[in-house]
XYZ file of C-alpha atoms in Angstrom:
563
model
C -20.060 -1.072 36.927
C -18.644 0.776 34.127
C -19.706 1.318 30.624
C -16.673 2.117 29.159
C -14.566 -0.947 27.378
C -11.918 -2.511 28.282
C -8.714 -1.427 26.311
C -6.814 -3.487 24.675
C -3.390 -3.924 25.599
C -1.989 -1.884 22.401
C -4.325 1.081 23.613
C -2.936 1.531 27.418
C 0.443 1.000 25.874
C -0.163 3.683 23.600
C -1.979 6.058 26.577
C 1.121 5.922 29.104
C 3.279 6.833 25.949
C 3.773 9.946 26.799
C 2.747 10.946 22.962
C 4.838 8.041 21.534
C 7.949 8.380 23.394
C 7.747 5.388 25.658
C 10.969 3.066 26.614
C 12.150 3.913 23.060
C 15.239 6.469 23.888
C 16.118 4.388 26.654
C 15.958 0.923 24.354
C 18.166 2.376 21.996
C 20.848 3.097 24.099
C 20.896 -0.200 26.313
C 23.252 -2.279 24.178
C 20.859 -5.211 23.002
C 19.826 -5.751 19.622
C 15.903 -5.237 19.831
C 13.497 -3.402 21.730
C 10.685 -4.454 24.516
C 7.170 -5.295 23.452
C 6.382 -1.945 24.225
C 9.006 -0.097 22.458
C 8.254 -2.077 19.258
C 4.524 -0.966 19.617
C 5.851 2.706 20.065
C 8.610 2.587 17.148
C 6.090 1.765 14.392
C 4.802 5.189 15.372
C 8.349 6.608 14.015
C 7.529 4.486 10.944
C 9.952 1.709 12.391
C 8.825 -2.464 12.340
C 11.225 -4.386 14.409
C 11.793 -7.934 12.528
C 13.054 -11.373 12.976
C 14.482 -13.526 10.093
C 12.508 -16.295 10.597
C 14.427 -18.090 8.114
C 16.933 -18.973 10.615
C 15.296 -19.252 13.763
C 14.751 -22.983 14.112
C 18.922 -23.353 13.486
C 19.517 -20.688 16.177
C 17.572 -22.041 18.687
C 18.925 -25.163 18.125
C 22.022 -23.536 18.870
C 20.253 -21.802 22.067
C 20.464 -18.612 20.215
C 17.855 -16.101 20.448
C 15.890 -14.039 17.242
C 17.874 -12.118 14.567
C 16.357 -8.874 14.746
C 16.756 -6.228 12.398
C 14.474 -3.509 11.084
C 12.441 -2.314 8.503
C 12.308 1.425 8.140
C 9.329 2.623 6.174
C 10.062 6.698 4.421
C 6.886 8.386 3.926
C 6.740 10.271 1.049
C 3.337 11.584 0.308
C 2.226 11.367 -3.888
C 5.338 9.169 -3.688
C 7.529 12.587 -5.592
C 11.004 12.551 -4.554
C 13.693 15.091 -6.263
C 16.556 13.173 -7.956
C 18.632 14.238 -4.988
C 16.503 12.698 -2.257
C 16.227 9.359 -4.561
C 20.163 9.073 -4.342
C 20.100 9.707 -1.023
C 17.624 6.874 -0.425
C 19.956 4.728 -2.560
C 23.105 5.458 -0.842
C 21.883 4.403 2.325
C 20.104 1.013 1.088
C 24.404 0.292 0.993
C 25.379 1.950 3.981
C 22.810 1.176 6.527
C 20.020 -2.156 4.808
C 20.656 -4.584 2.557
C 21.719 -3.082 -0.953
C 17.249 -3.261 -1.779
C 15.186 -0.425 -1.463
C 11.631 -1.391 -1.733
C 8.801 0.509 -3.308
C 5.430 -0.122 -1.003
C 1.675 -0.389 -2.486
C 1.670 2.976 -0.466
C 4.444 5.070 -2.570
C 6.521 5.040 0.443
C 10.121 3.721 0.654
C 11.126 0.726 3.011
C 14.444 -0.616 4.066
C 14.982 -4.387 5.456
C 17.710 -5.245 7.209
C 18.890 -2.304 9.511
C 20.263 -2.917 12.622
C 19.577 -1.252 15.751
C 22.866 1.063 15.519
C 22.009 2.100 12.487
C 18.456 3.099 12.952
C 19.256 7.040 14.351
C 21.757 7.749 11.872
C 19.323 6.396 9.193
C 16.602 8.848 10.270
C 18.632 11.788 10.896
C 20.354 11.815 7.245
C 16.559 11.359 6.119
C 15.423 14.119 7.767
C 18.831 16.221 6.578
C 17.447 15.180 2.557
C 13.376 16.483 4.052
C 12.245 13.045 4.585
C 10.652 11.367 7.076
C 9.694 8.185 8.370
C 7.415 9.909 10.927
C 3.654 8.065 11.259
C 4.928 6.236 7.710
C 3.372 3.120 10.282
C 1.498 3.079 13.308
C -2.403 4.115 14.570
C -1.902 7.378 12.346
C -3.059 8.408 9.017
C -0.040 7.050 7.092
C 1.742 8.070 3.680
C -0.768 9.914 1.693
C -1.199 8.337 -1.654
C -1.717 10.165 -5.092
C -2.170 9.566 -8.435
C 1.469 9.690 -9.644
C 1.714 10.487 -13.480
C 2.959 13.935 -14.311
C 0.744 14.927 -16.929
C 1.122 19.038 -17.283
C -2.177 19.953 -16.223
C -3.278 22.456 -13.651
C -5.733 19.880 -11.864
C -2.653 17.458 -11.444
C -0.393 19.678 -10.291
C -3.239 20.687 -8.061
C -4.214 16.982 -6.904
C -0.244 16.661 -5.433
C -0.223 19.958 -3.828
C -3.480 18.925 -1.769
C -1.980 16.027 -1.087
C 1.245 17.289 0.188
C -0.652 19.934 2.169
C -3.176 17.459 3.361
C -0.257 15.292 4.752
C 1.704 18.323 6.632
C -1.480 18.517 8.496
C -2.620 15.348 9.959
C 1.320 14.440 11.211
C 1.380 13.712 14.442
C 2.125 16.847 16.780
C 4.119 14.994 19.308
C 8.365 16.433 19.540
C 8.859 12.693 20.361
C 10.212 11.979 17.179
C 12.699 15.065 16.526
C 13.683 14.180 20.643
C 14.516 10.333 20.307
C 15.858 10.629 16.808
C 17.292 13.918 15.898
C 18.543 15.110 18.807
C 15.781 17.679 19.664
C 15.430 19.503 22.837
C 13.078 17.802 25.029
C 9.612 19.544 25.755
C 9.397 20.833 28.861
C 5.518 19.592 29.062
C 3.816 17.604 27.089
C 2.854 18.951 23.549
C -1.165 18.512 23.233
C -2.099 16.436 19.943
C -5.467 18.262 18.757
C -6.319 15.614 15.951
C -4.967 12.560 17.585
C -5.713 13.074 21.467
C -3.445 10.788 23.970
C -4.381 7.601 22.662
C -4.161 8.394 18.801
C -6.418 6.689 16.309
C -7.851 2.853 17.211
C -5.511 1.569 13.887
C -4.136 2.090 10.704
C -5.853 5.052 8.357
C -5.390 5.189 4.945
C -5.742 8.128 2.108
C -5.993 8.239 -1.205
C -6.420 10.680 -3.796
C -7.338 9.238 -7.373
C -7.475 11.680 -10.490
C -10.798 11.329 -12.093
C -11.574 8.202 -14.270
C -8.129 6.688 -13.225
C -7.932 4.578 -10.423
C -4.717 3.503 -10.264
C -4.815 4.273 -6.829
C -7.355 1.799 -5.223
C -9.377 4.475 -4.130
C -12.400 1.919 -3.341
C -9.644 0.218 -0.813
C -8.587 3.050 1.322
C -10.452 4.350 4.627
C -11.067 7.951 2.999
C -10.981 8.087 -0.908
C -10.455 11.465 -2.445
C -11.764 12.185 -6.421
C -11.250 15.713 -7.720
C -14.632 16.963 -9.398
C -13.038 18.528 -12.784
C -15.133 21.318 -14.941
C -12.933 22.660 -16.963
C -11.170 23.530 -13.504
C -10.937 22.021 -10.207
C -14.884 22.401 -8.800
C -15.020 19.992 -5.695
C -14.006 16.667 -4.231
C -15.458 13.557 -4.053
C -15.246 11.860 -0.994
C -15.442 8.250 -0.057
C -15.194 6.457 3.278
C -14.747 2.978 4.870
C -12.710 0.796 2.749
C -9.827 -1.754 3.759
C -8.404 -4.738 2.856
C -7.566 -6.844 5.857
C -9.386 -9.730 7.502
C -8.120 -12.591 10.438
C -8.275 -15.885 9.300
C -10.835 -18.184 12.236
C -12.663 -14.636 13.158
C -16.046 -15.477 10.626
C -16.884 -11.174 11.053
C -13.567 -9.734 9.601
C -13.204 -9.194 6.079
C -12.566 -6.399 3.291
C -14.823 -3.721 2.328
C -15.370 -1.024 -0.517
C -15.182 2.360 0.911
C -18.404 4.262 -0.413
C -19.522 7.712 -1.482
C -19.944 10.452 0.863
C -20.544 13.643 -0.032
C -19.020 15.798 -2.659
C -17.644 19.012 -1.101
C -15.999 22.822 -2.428
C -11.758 22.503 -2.500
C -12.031 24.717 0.660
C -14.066 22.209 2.702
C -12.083 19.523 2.025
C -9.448 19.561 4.806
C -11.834 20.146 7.399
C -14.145 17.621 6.258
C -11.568 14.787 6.271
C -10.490 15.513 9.672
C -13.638 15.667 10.991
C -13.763 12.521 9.328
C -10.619 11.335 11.703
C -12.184 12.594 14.418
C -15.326 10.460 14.369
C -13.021 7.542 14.213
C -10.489 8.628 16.582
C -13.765 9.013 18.850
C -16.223 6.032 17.743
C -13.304 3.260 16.569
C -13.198 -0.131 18.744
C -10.528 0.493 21.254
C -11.448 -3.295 22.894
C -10.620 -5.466 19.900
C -7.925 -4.609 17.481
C -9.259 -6.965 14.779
C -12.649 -4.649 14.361
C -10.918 -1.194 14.907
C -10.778 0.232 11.437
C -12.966 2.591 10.311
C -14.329 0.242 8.080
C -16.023 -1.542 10.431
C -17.418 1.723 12.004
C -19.055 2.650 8.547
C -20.320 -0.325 8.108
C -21.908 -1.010 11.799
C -23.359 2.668 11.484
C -24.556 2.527 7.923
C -23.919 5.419 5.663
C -26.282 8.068 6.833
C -25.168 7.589 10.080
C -22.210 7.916 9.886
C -22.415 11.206 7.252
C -25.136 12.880 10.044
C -22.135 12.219 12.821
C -19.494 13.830 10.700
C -21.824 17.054 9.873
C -22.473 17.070 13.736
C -18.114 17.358 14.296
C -18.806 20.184 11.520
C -21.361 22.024 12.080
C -23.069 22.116 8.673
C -25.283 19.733 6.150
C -23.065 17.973 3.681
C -24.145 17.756 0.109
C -24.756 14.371 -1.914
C -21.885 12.665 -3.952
C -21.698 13.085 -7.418
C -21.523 9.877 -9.595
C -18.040 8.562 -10.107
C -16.367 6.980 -13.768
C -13.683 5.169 -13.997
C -12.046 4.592 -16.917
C -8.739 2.362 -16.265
C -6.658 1.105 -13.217
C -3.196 2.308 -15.423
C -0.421 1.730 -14.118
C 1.383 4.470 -16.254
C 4.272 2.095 -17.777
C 6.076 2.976 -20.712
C 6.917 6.351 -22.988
C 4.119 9.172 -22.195
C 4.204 12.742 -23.750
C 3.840 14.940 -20.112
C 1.680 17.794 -22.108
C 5.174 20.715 -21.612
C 7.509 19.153 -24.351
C 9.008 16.501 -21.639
C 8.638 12.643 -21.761
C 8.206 10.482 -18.816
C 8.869 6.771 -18.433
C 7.167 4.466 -16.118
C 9.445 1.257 -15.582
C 8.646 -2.074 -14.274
C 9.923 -2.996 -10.798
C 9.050 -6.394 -9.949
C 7.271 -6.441 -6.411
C 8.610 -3.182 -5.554
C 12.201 -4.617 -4.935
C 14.817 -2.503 -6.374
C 18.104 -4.268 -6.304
C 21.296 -5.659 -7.954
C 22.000 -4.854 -11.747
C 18.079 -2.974 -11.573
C 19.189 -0.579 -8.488
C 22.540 0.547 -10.497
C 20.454 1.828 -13.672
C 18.492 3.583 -12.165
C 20.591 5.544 -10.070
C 22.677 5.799 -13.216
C 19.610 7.287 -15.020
C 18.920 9.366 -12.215
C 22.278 10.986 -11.550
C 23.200 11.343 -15.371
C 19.567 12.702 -16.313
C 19.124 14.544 -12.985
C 15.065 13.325 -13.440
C 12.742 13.866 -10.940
C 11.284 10.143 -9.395
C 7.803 9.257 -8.743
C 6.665 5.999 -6.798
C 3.531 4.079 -8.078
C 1.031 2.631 -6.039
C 1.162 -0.481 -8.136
C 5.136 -0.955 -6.950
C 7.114 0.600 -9.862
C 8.742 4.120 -10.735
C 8.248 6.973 -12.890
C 11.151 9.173 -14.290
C 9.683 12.612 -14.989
C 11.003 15.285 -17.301
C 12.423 13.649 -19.783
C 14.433 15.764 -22.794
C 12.598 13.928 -25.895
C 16.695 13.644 -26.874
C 17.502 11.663 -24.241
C 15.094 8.696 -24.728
C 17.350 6.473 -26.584
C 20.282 6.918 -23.939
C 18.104 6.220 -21.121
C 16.812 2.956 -22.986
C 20.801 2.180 -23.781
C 21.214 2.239 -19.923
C 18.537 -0.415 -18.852
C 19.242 -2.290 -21.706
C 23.038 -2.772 -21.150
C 21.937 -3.265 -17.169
C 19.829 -6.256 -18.391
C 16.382 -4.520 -17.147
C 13.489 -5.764 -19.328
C 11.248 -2.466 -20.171
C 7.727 -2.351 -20.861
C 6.573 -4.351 -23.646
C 8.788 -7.352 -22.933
C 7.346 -8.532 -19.829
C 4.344 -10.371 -20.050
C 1.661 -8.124 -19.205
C -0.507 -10.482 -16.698
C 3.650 -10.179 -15.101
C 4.045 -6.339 -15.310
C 0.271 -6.729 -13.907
C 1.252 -8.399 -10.485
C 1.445 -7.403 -7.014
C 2.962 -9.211 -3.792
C 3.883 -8.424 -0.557
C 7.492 -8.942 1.227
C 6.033 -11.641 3.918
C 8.478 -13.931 4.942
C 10.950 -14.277 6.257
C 10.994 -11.025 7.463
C 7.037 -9.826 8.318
C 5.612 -11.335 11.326
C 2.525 -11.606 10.224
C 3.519 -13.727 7.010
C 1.620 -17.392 7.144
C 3.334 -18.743 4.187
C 5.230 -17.032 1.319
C 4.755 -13.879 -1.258
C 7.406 -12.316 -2.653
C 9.499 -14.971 -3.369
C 7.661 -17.763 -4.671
C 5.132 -14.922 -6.868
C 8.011 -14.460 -9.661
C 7.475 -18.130 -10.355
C 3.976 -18.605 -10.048
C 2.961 -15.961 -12.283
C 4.910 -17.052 -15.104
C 3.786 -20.444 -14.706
C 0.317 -18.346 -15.204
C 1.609 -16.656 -18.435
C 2.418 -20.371 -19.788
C -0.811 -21.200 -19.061
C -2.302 -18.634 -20.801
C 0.036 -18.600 -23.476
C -1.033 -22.529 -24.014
C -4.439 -21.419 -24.107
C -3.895 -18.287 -26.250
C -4.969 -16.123 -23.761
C -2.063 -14.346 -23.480
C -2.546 -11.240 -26.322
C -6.170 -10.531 -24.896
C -7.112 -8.583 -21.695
C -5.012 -10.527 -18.921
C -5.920 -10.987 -15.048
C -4.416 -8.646 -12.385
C -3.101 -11.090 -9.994
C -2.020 -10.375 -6.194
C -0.368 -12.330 -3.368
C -0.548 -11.579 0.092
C 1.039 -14.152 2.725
C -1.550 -13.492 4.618
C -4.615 -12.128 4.835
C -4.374 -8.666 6.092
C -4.406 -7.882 2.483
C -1.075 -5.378 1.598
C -0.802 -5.963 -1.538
C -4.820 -5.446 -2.196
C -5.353 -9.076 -3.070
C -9.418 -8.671 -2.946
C -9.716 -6.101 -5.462
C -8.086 -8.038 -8.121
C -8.989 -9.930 -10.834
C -6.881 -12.937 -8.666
C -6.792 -12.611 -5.351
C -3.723 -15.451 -3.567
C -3.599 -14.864 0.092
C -1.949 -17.162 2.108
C -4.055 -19.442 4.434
C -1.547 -21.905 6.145
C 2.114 -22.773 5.298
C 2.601 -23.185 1.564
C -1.254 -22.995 1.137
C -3.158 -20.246 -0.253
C -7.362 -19.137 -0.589
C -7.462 -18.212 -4.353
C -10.509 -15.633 -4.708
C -11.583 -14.739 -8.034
C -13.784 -11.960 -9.708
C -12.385 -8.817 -8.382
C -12.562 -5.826 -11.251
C -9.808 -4.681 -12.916
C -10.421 -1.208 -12.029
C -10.455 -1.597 -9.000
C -14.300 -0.988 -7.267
C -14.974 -4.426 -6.742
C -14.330 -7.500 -4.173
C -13.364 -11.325 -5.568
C -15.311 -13.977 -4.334
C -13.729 -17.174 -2.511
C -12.923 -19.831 -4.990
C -11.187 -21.660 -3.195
C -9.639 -22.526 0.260
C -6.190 -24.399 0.964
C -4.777 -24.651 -2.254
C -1.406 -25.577 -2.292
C 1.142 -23.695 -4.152
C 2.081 -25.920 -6.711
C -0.972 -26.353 -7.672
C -2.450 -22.693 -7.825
C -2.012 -23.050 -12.052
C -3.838 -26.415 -12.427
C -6.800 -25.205 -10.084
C -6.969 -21.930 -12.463
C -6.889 -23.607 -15.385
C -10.829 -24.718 -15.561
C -11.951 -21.394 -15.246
C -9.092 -19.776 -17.867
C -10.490 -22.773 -20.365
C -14.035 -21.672 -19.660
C -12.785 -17.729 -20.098
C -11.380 -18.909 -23.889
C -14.812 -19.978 -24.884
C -17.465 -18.320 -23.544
C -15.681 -14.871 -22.801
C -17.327 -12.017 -24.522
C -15.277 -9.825 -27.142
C -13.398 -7.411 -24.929
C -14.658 -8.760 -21.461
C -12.249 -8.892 -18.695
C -11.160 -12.096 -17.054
C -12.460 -10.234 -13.642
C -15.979 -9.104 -15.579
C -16.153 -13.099 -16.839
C -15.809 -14.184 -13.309
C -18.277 -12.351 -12.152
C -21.053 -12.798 -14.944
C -20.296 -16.261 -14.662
C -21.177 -16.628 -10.764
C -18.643 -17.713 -8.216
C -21.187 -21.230 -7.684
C -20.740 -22.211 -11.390
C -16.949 -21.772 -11.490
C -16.246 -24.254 -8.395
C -18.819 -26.682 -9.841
C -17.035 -26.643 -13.304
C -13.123 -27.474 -11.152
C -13.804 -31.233 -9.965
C -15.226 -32.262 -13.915
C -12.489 -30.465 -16.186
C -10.148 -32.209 -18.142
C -7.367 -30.898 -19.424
C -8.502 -31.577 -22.876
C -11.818 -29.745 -22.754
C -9.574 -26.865 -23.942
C -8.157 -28.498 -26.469
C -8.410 -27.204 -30.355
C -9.448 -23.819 -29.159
């Protein structure tokens, strides 16, 4: 009998793929308004999620109607920089092709909801007109590179996005499928060889992230290869961590998130090379049997560090050096009025869960066409405008303001702080809600921390997920919500607010209305025995996840009071 395992069915649809073209060409053209199984595992490939509106699918079945498909297209756009002409572009066709949102991803990409089927090639080929590309934006590929976005005028920043941007051009996929199916390529005559990826690509999802030293805006802890420049004066080295990632499966007990570590810390010229050969040992070692264990997290972790550094200096033929200690200094977000370093301003706005629509989606493209100002995505869902003439700051504020947009500094922080994910009615994944129900709940937070004075101080990060693969990095923050059955959540607490470490399970089931009143013991602990300047996240964890749940069950709401 045979060694080798089984694949799972994702894998062997992926192998006879003919390097992701599969049924897809032929699916489009067939006149229905979705694609087979195996298309749909093929399309996310082309950065393409084929969706059902789940909101209405009891009524149409009762109707003997089938789904409502449509589709979410996902634009990679590595260090999430787009020109001001590529952002109207993007904005034009949120009217012409989605539905009037564009949505800013925890990944600096661009997604549209809503598309239909017809409109998919026409979407993709004005993209790719404008230099974009939804190409491996999804799929069992490394996927939008993130960076650390703010444009302060220094050589190692305007070094950190040219790596990335270089760093991305070389791990795309090699495959003419996409420039075939969607932009009306000539077909290859044989099939293209994929050096990095091989015929089956990687076992899932791969994530990269480069953070700028002693910022960590970019979850760099969460991410299956982190990337921190080592700065002397000039650019020296990078440092290089390996095997985070958020997700978990709810009922399978050895599935849950983990904190990529260090390394090795390795020369600018050594870096490419080392994170592919990094790709390669999980293109090569990854669980092809079971997708719920195939990241590379699990890999590291199974192997153990030194095992798995030893296998990646065997795919390069050399010894690589020890990791230099890592600082970090803040998790910022980059909101507000910022001197760039040149003379120029730039302004990081508030976009609340990443949706940009309605009175919000006008000013900007107002601000954008009548300032011509370069955008920048964050990874925390909002948008930088870059380049500002110091004259123009009061006309750009006139704009939001008569658009109704609240700027930074009047939204509650512990708001401008939160994070959720689209879930339903769109995702299929989604157990319960995000996106729509967070706006609510964390204002219902602020008013409890308002009532408990908490509200000037150091406030939580707080993060939804509707379930718990974890898109909205619920398990690094200070609050974790992810949903555990419909209208039920597991609240986890104790995550740091910079980002490099896990919350703890506090607890399981909790419904959604009362999320606030199960908080509300540990928020009246925080108020008295919180140390001057101590996070909510730090208190947490001091504390001791034990001692918080047995404090819950004897609170009164009056233990608080005259605080």
């Amino acid at each position: 009998m045979s060694d080798t395992p089984k694949l799972s069915r994702v894998e062997q649809v992926k192998l006879v793929s003919r390097h992701l073209r599969g049924p897809v060409e032929h699916e489009l053209h067939d006149g229905s308004d979705h694609f087979s199984d195996e298309g749909y595992q093929i399309l996310k490939f082309h950065g393409i999620y084929q969706q059902e509106n789940r909101d209405v699918r009891k009524a149409r079945k009762a109707r003997g109607l089938g789904p409502e498909y449509a589709f979410m297209i996902r634009v990679a756009i590595p260090g999430g920089r787009l020109s001001p002409e590529q952002y109207l572009v993007l904005d034009r066709l949120a009217d012409e092709l989605g539905n009037a949102t564009l949505r800013i991803t925890t990944r600096q990409a661009i997604q549209y909801h809503g598309v239909r089927k017809g409109g998919l090639k026409p979407l993709i080929q004005i993209l790719n007109r404008n230099l974009l590309t939804t190409l491996s934006a999804c799929g069992d590929v490394v996927r939008n590179i993130v960076a650390c976005p703010a444009p302060f005028v220094d050589r190692q920043r305007t070094e950190l996005m040219r790596y990335a941007r270089e760093l991305s051009d070389r791990l795309k996929p090699r495959t003419h499928a996409y420039y075939e199916i969607w932009l009306d390529g000539e077909k290859a005559a044989t099939l293209e060889e994929e050096p990095l990826y091989g015929d089956t690509y990687l076992p899932r999802k791969f994530k990269i992230a480069f953070a700028f030293p002693g910022d960590n805006c970019v979850d760099v802890y969460t991410q299956d290869i982190g990337i921190v420049p080592w700065v002397e004066g000039q650019l020296r080295g990078f440092t290089i961590l390996v095997g985070g990632g958020m997700g978990q499966s709810h009922g399978v007990k050895d599935t849950h998130p983990l904190l990529a570590k260090p390394l090795t810390t390795v020369a600018p010229e050594q870096l490419f090379e080392v994170v592919e050969a990094i790709v390669k040992v999980q293109r090569d070692h990854g669980r092809r049997d079971d997708r719920k264990f195939a990241r590379m997290k699990y890999l590291v972790e199974q192997w153990g560090i030194e095992r798995f550094k030893a296998e990646v200096e065997r795919y390069l033929g050399y010894t690589l050096a020890d990791p230099i200690p890592l600082v970090w200094l803040s998790a910022d977000d980059h909101l507000g009025w910022y001197e760039q370093g040149d003379g120029r301003l730039f302004f990081g706005l508030f976009v609340e869960n990443g949706r940009i629509r309605d009175n919000l989606r006008t000013a900007i493209r107002t601000v954008v066409q009548r300032f011509a100002l370069e955008v920048r995505l964050t990874p925390q869902q909002n948008i930088l405008f870059v380049n500002i003439a110091p004259a123009d700051r009061a006309a750009i504020e006139k704009i939001f303001f008569d658009h109704d947009v609240a700027l930074p500094g009047s939204v509650p922080l512990v708001v401008q702080q939160a994070m959720a994910c689209p879930a339903l009615p769109t995702c299929g994944l989604a157990i319960t809600e995000s996106e729509r129900v967070m706006p609510q709940v964390i204002r219902d937070i602020h008013a409890l921390l308002s009532r408990l004075g908490l509200h000037d101080g150091p406030v939580p990060h707080v993060r939804m997920t509707g379930c718990p693969n974890g898109c909205a990095r619920p398990y690094t923050a200070e609050i974790g919500l992810v949903g555990r059955s419909l209208n039920s959540y597991t609240i986890y607490l104790g995550g740091s607010s910079l980002g490099n470490r896990l919350g703890e399970l506090y607890l399981d089931n909790v419904k959604r209305e009362e999320i606030v009143s199960s908080l509300e013991p540990v928020f009246a602990l925080y108020q008295r025995e919180r140390k001057p300047g101590e996070s909510f996240g730090d208190f947490c964890y001091r504390i001791g996840i034990v001692a918080l749940q047995q404090l819950a069950p004897n609170y009164k709401e009056d233990d608080s009071a005259g605080q």
